[in-house]
Short mmCIF file of C-alpha atoms and ligand atoms in Angstrom, two decimals:
data_model
loop_
_atom_site.label_atom_id
_atom_site.label_comp_id
_atom_site.label_asym_id
_atom_site.label_seq_id
_atom_site.Cartn_x
_atom_site.Cartn_y
_atom_site.Cartn_z
CA MET V 1 104.62 180.45 231.55
CA ALA V 2 102.06 177.94 230.30
CA ARG V 3 103.02 175.94 227.19
CA ALA V 4 102.26 177.55 223.86
CA VAL V 5 98.75 177.00 222.58
CA TYR V 6 98.93 176.49 218.81
CA LEU V 7 95.62 177.28 217.11
CA ASP V 8 96.78 178.00 213.57
CA HIS V 9 96.64 174.62 211.84
CA ALA V 10 95.31 176.11 208.58
CA SER V 11 98.65 177.82 208.23
CA THR V 12 100.77 174.74 208.90
CA THR V 13 100.90 171.65 211.11
CA PRO V 14 103.74 169.99 213.04
CA ALA V 15 105.09 166.88 211.30
CA ASP V 16 103.95 163.67 213.00
CA PRO V 17 106.87 161.81 214.69
CA GLU V 18 105.91 158.68 212.70
CA VAL V 19 106.28 160.71 209.51
CA ILE V 20 109.75 161.89 210.51
CA ALA V 21 110.76 158.32 211.43
CA ALA V 22 109.65 157.09 207.99
CA MET V 23 111.62 159.87 206.27
CA LEU V 24 114.97 159.68 208.08
CA PRO V 25 116.51 156.57 206.40
CA TRP V 26 115.96 158.19 202.98
CA TYR V 27 118.28 161.05 203.93
CA THR V 28 121.07 158.69 205.03
CA GLU V 29 121.48 155.05 203.86
CA GLY V 30 118.79 155.45 201.20
CA PHE V 31 120.07 158.74 199.79
CA GLY V 32 120.32 157.55 196.14
CA ASN V 33 118.91 159.50 193.21
CA PRO V 34 115.83 157.67 191.89
CA SER V 35 116.78 158.59 188.30
CA THR V 36 119.99 156.48 188.36
CA VAL V 37 120.24 152.83 187.29
CA TYR V 38 122.34 151.21 190.03
CA SER V 39 120.65 149.53 192.95
CA LEU V 40 121.00 152.45 195.42
CA GLY V 41 119.00 154.61 193.00
CA LEU V 42 116.55 151.84 192.16
CA THR V 43 115.74 151.39 195.84
CA ALA V 44 114.87 155.08 196.04
CA ALA V 45 112.85 154.85 192.80
CA ASP V 46 111.00 151.92 194.31
CA VAL V 47 109.99 153.80 197.46
CA VAL V 48 108.86 156.78 195.35
CA GLN V 49 106.68 154.40 193.33
CA LYS V 50 105.26 152.73 196.47
CA SER V 51 104.42 156.18 197.86
CA ARG V 52 102.75 157.10 194.59
CA GLU V 53 100.63 153.93 194.69
CA SER V 54 99.58 154.46 198.29
CA ILE V 55 98.57 158.09 197.68
CA ALA V 56 96.77 157.23 194.43
CA GLN V 57 94.72 154.57 196.18
CA THR V 58 93.68 156.99 198.93
CA ILE V 59 92.22 159.49 196.46
CA GLY V 60 90.81 157.02 193.91
CA ALA V 61 93.43 157.80 191.23
CA GLN V 62 95.79 155.68 189.12
CA PRO V 63 99.44 155.81 190.29
CA ASP V 64 100.55 157.36 186.97
CA GLU V 65 98.15 160.25 187.55
CA ILE V 66 100.11 161.46 190.61
CA TYR V 67 102.94 163.99 190.06
CA PHE V 68 105.16 165.08 192.93
CA THR V 69 105.80 168.80 193.35
CA SER V 70 107.26 171.19 195.92
CA GLY V 71 103.86 171.99 197.46
CA GLY V 72 100.49 173.62 197.01
CA THR V 73 101.81 176.80 195.44
CA GLU V 74 103.68 174.96 192.69
CA SER V 75 100.76 172.62 191.99
CA ASP V 76 98.33 175.55 191.68
CA ASN V 77 100.72 177.48 189.40
CA TRP V 78 101.32 174.41 187.26
CA ALA V 79 97.63 173.55 186.84
CA ILE V 80 96.80 177.08 185.72
CA LEU V 81 99.84 178.07 183.67
CA GLY V 82 100.24 174.56 182.23
CA THR V 83 96.62 174.42 181.05
CA ALA V 84 96.70 177.95 179.67
CA ASP V 85 99.79 177.12 177.62
CA ALA V 86 98.67 173.73 176.34
CA GLN V 87 95.11 174.78 175.47
CA GLN V 88 95.69 178.20 173.93
CA LYS V 89 94.51 177.03 170.49
CA LYS V 90 91.13 176.27 172.07
CA GLY V 91 90.95 179.58 173.89
CA ARG V 92 92.35 182.01 176.41
CA HIS V 93 89.56 182.26 178.99
CA LEU V 94 89.74 180.88 182.54
CA ILE V 95 87.27 180.83 185.42
CA THR V 96 88.00 180.97 189.15
CA SER V 97 86.37 182.37 192.29
CA VAL V 98 86.96 185.58 194.23
CA ILE V 99 88.06 183.72 197.39
CA GLU V 100 90.88 181.53 196.04
CA HIS V 101 94.31 181.29 197.64
CA HIS V 102 96.86 183.78 196.32
CA ALA V 103 98.68 180.91 194.55
CA VAL V 104 95.63 180.64 192.26
CA LEU V 105 94.66 184.32 192.07
CA GLU V 106 98.15 185.56 191.28
CA SER V 107 98.69 182.85 188.64
CA MET V 108 95.47 184.06 187.04
CA GLU V 109 96.62 187.67 187.24
CA PHE V 110 99.92 186.71 185.61
CA LEU V 111 97.95 185.23 182.69
CA GLU V 112 95.83 188.38 182.41
CA LYS V 113 99.04 190.33 181.86
CA HIS V 114 99.77 187.98 178.96
CA GLY V 115 96.48 188.49 177.17
CA TYR V 116 94.27 185.87 178.82
CA GLU V 117 90.84 186.68 180.18
CA VAL V 118 89.73 185.58 183.67
CA THR V 119 86.20 185.51 185.10
CA LYS V 120 85.99 185.42 188.90
CA VAL V 121 82.67 184.03 190.09
CA PRO V 122 81.30 185.62 193.29
CA VAL V 123 80.43 183.88 196.57
CA ASP V 124 77.46 184.31 198.92
CA SER V 125 77.79 185.82 202.40
CA GLY V 126 79.00 182.46 203.75
CA GLY V 127 81.63 182.06 201.05
CA LEU V 128 79.81 179.51 198.89
CA VAL V 129 80.17 179.46 195.10
CA ASP V 130 76.92 178.89 193.21
CA PRO V 131 77.60 176.16 190.57
CA GLU V 132 75.11 177.92 188.28
CA ASP V 133 77.42 180.95 188.22
CA VAL V 134 80.19 178.68 186.95
CA ARG V 135 77.88 177.25 184.28
CA LYS V 136 76.93 180.75 183.12
CA ALA V 137 80.55 181.88 182.98
CA ILE V 138 81.65 179.05 180.65
CA ARG V 139 82.24 180.19 177.04
CA PRO V 140 83.42 178.37 173.90
CA ASP V 141 86.96 179.64 174.57
CA THR V 142 87.05 178.62 178.26
CA VAL V 143 89.93 176.23 178.96
CA LEU V 144 89.94 175.89 182.76
CA VAL V 145 87.77 176.23 185.85
CA SER V 146 89.74 176.43 189.12
CA ILE V 147 87.76 176.42 192.38
CA MET V 148 89.13 175.52 195.82
CA HIS V 149 87.70 172.61 197.82
CA ALA V 150 87.72 174.46 201.15
CA ASN V 151 88.75 178.01 201.85
CA ASN V 152 91.84 178.50 204.02
CA GLU V 153 90.49 181.52 205.89
CA VAL V 154 86.83 180.84 206.64
CA GLY V 155 86.79 177.06 206.07
CA THR V 156 83.82 177.10 203.68
CA ILE V 157 83.54 173.81 201.73
CA GLU V 158 82.58 174.36 198.08
CA PRO V 159 80.15 172.17 196.06
CA ILE V 160 82.97 170.62 194.00
CA ALA V 161 81.08 167.53 192.77
CA GLU V 162 78.29 169.73 191.35
CA ILE V 163 80.78 172.00 189.63
CA GLY V 164 82.59 168.89 188.32
CA LYS V 165 79.40 167.73 186.58
CA ILE V 166 79.09 171.09 184.87
CA THR V 167 82.71 171.22 183.66
CA ARG V 168 82.52 167.64 182.38
CA GLU V 169 79.33 168.37 180.40
CA ALA V 170 80.99 171.47 178.97
CA GLY V 171 84.25 169.67 178.19
CA VAL V 172 86.30 172.16 180.20
CA LEU V 173 89.19 171.08 182.45
CA PHE V 174 88.57 171.44 186.20
CA HIS V 175 91.30 172.11 188.77
CA VAL V 176 90.67 171.99 192.51
CA ASP V 177 92.96 173.36 195.21
CA ALA V 178 92.37 170.72 197.89
CA VAL V 179 95.21 171.87 200.14
CA GLN V 180 92.83 172.55 203.04
CA THR V 181 90.79 169.34 202.70
CA ALA V 182 93.49 166.72 202.00
CA GLY V 183 93.74 164.59 205.13
CA LYS V 184 90.62 166.22 206.62
CA LEU V 185 87.81 165.11 204.30
CA PRO V 186 87.52 161.94 202.22
CA LEU V 187 88.75 162.79 198.70
CA ASP V 188 87.85 160.79 195.61
CA VAL V 189 88.86 162.37 192.30
CA THR V 190 86.21 160.45 190.35
CA GLU V 191 83.35 161.33 192.70
CA LEU V 192 84.47 164.96 192.64
CA GLY V 193 84.76 164.93 188.84
CA VAL V 194 88.05 166.82 188.84
CA ASP V 195 90.86 166.71 186.25
CA MET V 196 93.53 168.25 188.47
CA LEU V 197 93.89 168.50 192.22
CA SER V 198 96.57 170.17 194.39
CA MET V 199 97.73 168.94 197.79
CA SER V 200 100.47 170.01 200.22
CA ALA V 201 101.98 167.71 202.86
CA HIS V 202 102.67 170.31 205.55
CA LYS V 203 98.95 171.02 205.94
CA PHE V 204 98.29 167.41 207.05
CA TYR V 205 101.15 166.71 209.49
CA GLY V 206 103.69 165.95 206.76
CA PRO V 207 106.92 167.75 205.86
CA LYS V 208 107.12 171.24 204.35
CA GLY V 209 108.21 171.74 200.74
CA VAL V 210 106.49 168.73 199.20
CA GLY V 211 103.11 168.31 197.57
CA LEU V 212 101.50 166.77 194.56
CA MET V 213 99.23 167.26 191.67
CA TYR V 214 96.70 164.71 190.54
CA LEU V 215 96.45 165.01 186.74
CA ARG V 216 93.82 162.90 184.99
CA LYS V 217 95.24 160.88 182.10
CA ARG V 218 93.24 162.52 179.36
CA ALA V 219 94.09 166.04 180.53
CA ARG V 220 96.87 167.65 178.49
CA ILE V 221 98.87 170.39 180.15
CA SER V 222 102.38 171.76 179.60
CA PRO V 223 105.13 171.35 182.20
CA LEU V 224 106.04 174.27 184.45
CA LEU V 225 109.56 173.06 185.32
CA HIS V 226 111.81 171.94 182.47
CA GLY V 227 114.92 169.86 182.91
CA GLY V 228 115.87 166.26 183.56
CA GLY V 229 112.70 164.56 182.40
CA GLN V 230 111.52 163.29 185.79
CA GLU V 231 107.81 162.53 186.30
CA LYS V 232 107.42 161.51 182.61
CA GLY V 233 108.87 164.83 181.51
CA GLN V 234 106.03 166.70 183.22
CA ARG V 235 107.91 167.94 186.29
CA ALA V 236 111.69 168.12 186.19
CA GLY V 237 113.89 168.07 189.28
CA THR V 238 115.44 165.34 191.44
CA HIS V 239 112.70 163.72 193.50
CA ASN V 240 112.43 164.84 197.11
CA VAL V 241 112.53 161.19 198.22
CA PRO V 242 112.28 161.71 202.01
CA GLY V 243 109.55 164.32 201.49
CA ILE V 244 107.55 162.03 199.23
CA VAL V 245 107.85 159.15 201.72
CA GLY V 246 106.78 161.50 204.52
CA MET V 247 103.80 162.79 202.56
CA ALA V 248 102.58 159.25 201.81
CA LYS V 249 102.95 158.30 205.48
CA ALA V 250 101.14 161.46 206.62
CA LEU V 251 98.25 160.76 204.27
CA GLU V 252 97.96 157.15 205.51
CA LEU V 253 97.85 158.35 209.12
CA ALA V 254 95.31 161.03 208.23
CA LYS V 255 93.07 158.52 206.49
CA ASP V 256 93.05 156.25 209.55
CA ARG V 257 92.17 159.02 211.98
CA MET V 258 90.10 161.33 209.81
CA ASN V 259 86.69 160.66 211.39
CA GLU V 260 87.99 160.67 214.93
CA ASP V 261 89.93 163.92 214.40
CA ALA V 262 86.98 165.65 212.75
CA LEU V 263 84.58 164.70 215.56
CA ARG V 264 86.95 165.68 218.34
CA GLU V 265 88.13 168.96 216.80
CA GLY V 266 84.59 169.83 215.71
CA ALA V 267 83.30 169.39 219.25
CA LEU V 268 86.09 171.56 220.70
CA ARG V 269 85.51 174.18 218.00
CA ASP V 270 81.77 174.29 218.79
CA ARG V 271 82.53 174.59 222.47
CA LEU V 272 84.81 177.54 221.77
CA TRP V 273 82.21 179.26 219.60
CA THR V 274 79.56 178.86 222.30
CA ALA V 275 81.91 180.21 224.97
CA LEU V 276 82.82 183.22 222.81
CA GLN V 277 79.16 184.09 222.29
CA GLU V 278 78.43 183.73 226.00
CA ASN V 279 81.36 185.81 227.18
CA ILE V 280 81.88 188.50 224.56
CA GLU V 281 79.33 190.87 223.06
CA ALA V 282 79.15 191.76 219.38
CA VAL V 283 80.98 188.69 218.08
CA HIS V 284 79.93 187.26 214.70
CA LEU V 285 80.77 184.14 212.69
CA ASN V 286 82.54 184.62 209.33
CA GLY V 287 81.80 181.94 206.74
CA ASP V 288 79.17 179.28 206.29
CA PRO V 289 77.86 177.78 209.55
CA VAL V 290 77.15 174.37 207.93
CA HIS V 291 79.42 173.80 204.92
CA ARG V 292 82.55 174.29 206.97
CA LEU V 293 85.77 172.50 207.90
CA PRO V 294 85.38 170.97 211.37
CA ASN V 295 88.53 172.60 212.74
CA ASN V 296 87.87 176.16 211.56
CA LEU V 297 86.40 179.05 213.50
CA ASN V 298 86.61 182.54 212.01
CA VAL V 299 84.96 185.36 213.95
CA ARG V 300 84.82 189.10 213.83
CA LEU V 301 84.60 191.36 216.81
CA ASP V 302 83.11 194.81 216.41
CA GLY V 303 85.38 197.70 217.33
CA ILE V 304 88.66 195.72 217.28
CA GLU V 305 91.74 195.76 215.12
CA GLY V 306 92.91 192.22 214.27
CA GLU V 307 96.66 192.67 214.36
CA SER V 308 96.66 193.94 217.97
CA MET V 309 94.51 190.94 219.02
CA ILE V 310 97.05 188.57 217.46
CA LEU V 311 99.99 190.28 219.16
CA MET V 312 98.34 190.37 222.59
CA LEU V 313 97.41 186.69 222.28
CA ASP V 314 101.00 185.90 221.27
CA MET V 315 102.25 187.56 224.46
CA GLN V 316 100.16 184.98 226.31
CA GLY V 317 101.63 182.13 224.22
CA ILE V 318 98.64 181.67 221.92
CA CYS V 319 99.13 181.40 218.13
CA VAL V 320 96.20 182.39 215.92
CA SER V 321 95.81 184.31 212.63
CA SER V 322 93.88 187.38 211.59
CA GLY V 323 93.49 186.61 207.90
CA SER V 324 95.74 184.31 205.93
CA ALA V 325 99.41 184.15 206.90
CA CYS V 326 100.35 185.16 203.38
CA THR V 327 98.83 188.62 203.79
CA THR V 328 100.16 189.27 207.29
CA GLY V 329 102.18 192.42 207.34
CA SER V 330 99.91 194.08 204.83
CA LEU V 331 97.22 196.46 205.97
CA GLU V 332 94.87 195.37 203.20
CA PRO V 333 91.85 193.62 204.70
CA SER V 334 91.52 189.99 203.61
CA HIS V 335 90.16 189.56 200.06
CA VAL V 336 88.14 186.60 201.31
CA LEU V 337 86.33 188.52 204.05
CA ARG V 338 85.72 191.43 201.68
CA ALA V 339 84.24 188.99 199.12
CA LEU V 340 81.81 187.79 201.81
CA GLY V 341 80.51 191.35 201.97
CA ILE V 342 82.17 192.24 205.26
CA PRO V 343 83.12 195.93 205.36
CA ALA V 344 86.86 196.68 205.62
CA GLU V 345 86.70 197.95 209.23
CA HIS V 346 85.02 194.71 210.40
CA ALA V 347 87.27 192.51 208.27
CA HIS V 348 90.15 194.05 210.24
CA GLY V 349 88.59 192.82 213.49
CA SER V 350 88.55 189.19 212.42
CA LEU V 351 90.31 186.24 214.00
CA ARG V 352 90.93 182.78 212.55
CA VAL V 353 91.26 179.91 215.03
CA THR V 354 92.10 176.52 213.50
CA LEU V 355 92.32 173.46 215.74
CA GLY V 356 94.43 170.34 215.25
CA ARG V 357 95.31 166.90 216.56
CA ALA V 358 97.16 168.17 219.62
CA THR V 359 94.46 170.69 220.60
CA THR V 360 92.93 169.88 223.99
CA ALA V 361 89.99 171.13 226.02
CA GLU V 362 92.58 172.81 228.28
CA ASP V 363 93.83 174.80 225.27
CA ILE V 364 90.30 176.07 224.65
CA ASP V 365 89.88 176.94 228.34
CA ARG V 366 93.19 178.78 228.32
CA PHE V 367 92.10 180.73 225.25
CA MET V 368 88.83 181.69 226.98
CA GLU V 369 90.70 182.77 230.09
CA VAL V 370 92.98 185.09 228.14
CA PHE V 371 90.86 186.36 225.28
CA PRO V 372 87.86 188.22 226.83
CA PRO V 373 90.08 190.59 228.85
CA ILE V 374 92.08 191.35 225.68
CA VAL V 375 88.88 192.20 223.82
CA ALA V 376 87.73 194.41 226.69
CA ARG V 377 91.06 196.28 226.79
CA LEU V 378 91.17 196.81 223.04
CA ARG V 379 87.58 198.04 223.00
CA GLU V 380 88.32 200.52 225.78
CA MET V 381 91.00 202.03 223.55
CA SER V 382 89.03 201.74 220.32
CA PRO V 383 87.77 204.82 218.51
CA ILE V 384 85.34 202.65 216.54
CA TRP V 385 83.71 200.77 219.44
CA CYS V 386 80.33 202.43 219.73
CA ALA V 387 80.09 202.13 223.51
CA ASN V 388 82.94 204.67 223.62
CA CYS V 389 81.06 207.30 221.70
CA PRO V 390 78.72 209.81 223.39
CA CYS V 391 75.58 207.98 222.23
CA LYS V 392 76.63 204.94 224.39
CA LYS V 393 74.19 202.75 222.55
CA GLY V 394 76.53 199.83 222.00
CA ASN V 395 76.66 198.13 218.64
C1 LIG R 1 98.68 176.61 202.23
C2 LIG R 1 97.84 176.70 200.99
C3 LIG R 1 98.43 176.74 199.72
C4 LIG R 1 99.92 176.80 199.52
O1 LIG R 1 100.54 175.58 199.80
P1 LIG R 1 102.14 175.56 200.10
O2 LIG R 1 102.46 174.10 200.10
O3 LIG R 1 102.31 176.20 201.42
O4 LIG R 1 102.80 176.29 198.99
C5 LIG R 1 97.61 176.77 198.62
N1 LIG R 1 96.25 176.76 198.76
C6 LIG R 1 95.67 176.71 199.96
C7 LIG R 1 94.18 176.68 200.05
C8 LIG R 1 96.43 176.68 201.13
O5 LIG R 1 95.83 176.66 202.31
#
């Protein structure tokens, strides 16, 4: 059988061999705990600090504004719960969007259960937030706005800098989930006007289980994890030294190849979209055609059920997603696609293809060899494909 074709980079990426090589010595000779005072520990503390400086420089932050965490989910939870706790004298109202990752939405829902109020701003049919909607939602008791940089399902890139201007004028803290853009788009925390920003290493060819939060100096939030006083008492827990080293290395590599990767993956993505339109009828793009991550293609196919598409592609060695990996196994259509105004039955027929560094033209050709016959077979069996009904009008 042909080698597996991995087209699910929004879900996770393979760690770069250079990243692994940089990490390995910190599991063995350099295993010391950075919070100890003898030289083995100090060496580890030193590499943690060097990693912090390198990452800070890449995103236009000060080193002491970078806090290491266990990943995107923890950073999102911390930004939201930590702000809500620290700012409750000011108010108990938060703003987010309807298409956020579950790490944000469920943190918000947790707060609602504890007496906070949350406003979810809508998106247009491409998934874009209107900054004016954020402005209108801000109240005297608003303590946080949390809007993602790019959506993990449809790849829509939000107008973060414009929203940042509004939150700054209003004196409200602004958190951005940049998990999907870190390593893919240039990020500068000052240009974006953000107070907090979440990143996760495994989405940019780094190790799993490590991430960070950028926290602007003037922003006051409470810790989420309490314990040994690491990270200036803001995030307890022994540092994941190899993970931190790997994340810094992965971000350096990503910075060097960002433009090249975006151009190459964007061209392959466009080629795939053209081929799909030429070879399959009733296929539509989900998300914004312009404000979009270069490696993301999300399409819906009339008359098809997403889960069976994924399974049939898997039998041919092709990995793709229907919605977000986090909701796989549930029969609920994706909250993101529903928020774009796509009816439940069409949301079910959606497919997310996300390209990466190892994706080749041959991978795209292989996909196009396998996919149209799968669509044809599923439509033959489909009770909702209009060509099957007596009117035979097609969709
Ligand atoms: C993957 C992802 C997360 C979660 O990050 P983990 O490090 O896997 O916990 C959060 N937000 C977005 C947008 C993501 O794509």
